[in-house]
Amino acid sequence: MTTTSDATLEPRPADEWWRSAVIYQIYPRSFADGNGDGTGDLAGVRSRLGYLRDLGVDAIWYTPWYASPLADGGYDVRDYRTIDPAFGSLADAEALIAEARELGIRTIVDVVPNHISSEHEWFRAALAAGPGSPERERFWFQDGKGPDGDQMPTGWVSSFQGDTWTRTTNPDGTPGQWYLHLFTPEQPDVNWNHPDVRQEHEDVLRFWFDRGAAGIRIDSAALIIKDPALPEVPATPGPGEHPHLDRDEIHDVYRGWRRVADDYAEPRVLVGEVWLADHERFAQYLRSDEMHTAFNFDFMARPWDAKELRESIRTTLEAHAPVGAPATWVLSNHDVTRPVTRYGREDSSFDFAAKRFGTPSDLDLGTCRARAAALLTGALPGALYVYQGDELGLPEADVPRELIQDPMHFRSEGVDPGRDGCRVPLPWTRTGSSLGFGPDGGAAPWLPQPADWAERSVQAQDGDPESMLSLYRTALHLRRELTALHDEELTWLDLGGDDVLAFARGAGFACVVNLGTTPVPLPAGADVLLASGPVDGAVGPDIAVWLGLPS
Ligand code: NOJ
């Protein structure tokens, strides 16, 4: 499906690499298991760096690899300066960062500022020190409401469903104060009005930047500041009026972080996890003295529908333009349903609240659309995120209920399947007890791999020009080489009506994606550079093509 082209080839510019980078997301527990204990680790990643170089990625973002009780897959950090022993050591991380950089791959680490682990030394000290202590001021400890203090201080609802406050027990066994946790009780929220919290996080940034990290991904970035009056959430909060989401004071924190990042000879990059429906408020995080980029979840949540995706692309680019920040394009991550499964469903949008066991999906259709989506997102201006395993076309796995570990499942009282289905360890080989995830005969992977993943393994796809892996490899290399994709211009083209997304990037390149049912004839003189499926003079339904256009 690949043909050669006359388009000019040029190396990627070295500065502002993040504006158009391809960033591969590694979930360390599930990428590669070097020591055979069933859990992925840094030794495993080090052994697979050549694969990532060949895939054509510019950077790797690691979900948290720090010491953690893993109550929320590592987003409950016990110690930012220690690698969890299940993953390796700090020396392993330093070696990994350096080795990747030698291959031209930068490292982005995850920072989780909203909360820490309940086993972090600060929280243990706060529990031990008791009400009114300075140690408790680093968190949101409150007396309960009601005559016995047995009612929660607020009725805020957790992003993980359920309560956001847990009551402590005093040393004498009597019920004590409550503490705030927007996620699980094992993830107490820290108080960003406290100077220790600000200082500590800036020090953590420096700790990792000094070790060669090229940037950070900021977890739950819009949640960190709370209204100290702790009011209830208004029915329809106006901008900045929500007590724990997107408060105006938040920008001061990220301005401070930007100063830290800019202090380095190669400035470090801030990437925000900002879930906000309001595009203008979203863009405020991307002003020139704040974050460099933020994840575009609007696009990820939309269904496979030309009108919806066009609207998302248009509003995304419009929102980013005034602040001069590049957009990002994200098809999935470790929290959401894999694209192959999602795009094969009747409702192919994504919504956390709608996840249910047994939702049917046509995986052939989903795969066809996921291939087209890979070319669509790969051709858009901005940075591209690829979640591990999407380049293999892995579907969401059905993890047996008794093996599920994700707290989202338990907090929904078993209604929500949770996020483990997209976190199953990768298949590298056709054979072997863990399909090459770990050494043959090692411990079983921490989540079971479906048997039919042997044929989705890297080995099975490697030499197959029709495979998802080959499509990704070719697309990522072409994306780097085609000069037309280096600038940030996009011009919509009218080629075949409302069900077709077609746009030019520069004079000589176009991307056409057919989301309708009628084949779309290729423009006269167009040269097919890459196609997500068979193309014979026309682009069929659910197919995307990259075209070289005559000048
Ligand atoms: C977003 C992360 O991506 C998710 O995995 C985590 O559970 C929450 N933030 C809480 O840290």
Tab-separated table of C-alpha atoms in Angstrom, residues 26 53 76 80 111 262 335 440 459 492 508:
chain	number	residue	atom	x	y	z
A	26	ILE	CA	4.813	3.400	27.728
A	53	ARG	CA	13.739	3.785	17.144
A	76	ASP	CA	-0.333	7.024	43.975
A	80	TYR	CA	9.212	10.560	43.461
A	111	VAL	CA	4.249	14.122	37.555
A	262	ASP	CA	13.158	27.261	30.877
A	335	ASP	CA	-7.327	5.135	30.683
A	440	ASP	CA	9.859	-17.957	28.154
A	459	GLN	CA	6.956	-10.871	15.335
A	492	TRP	CA	-9.587	22.088	4.072
A	508	GLY	CA	2.128	19.218	-2.364
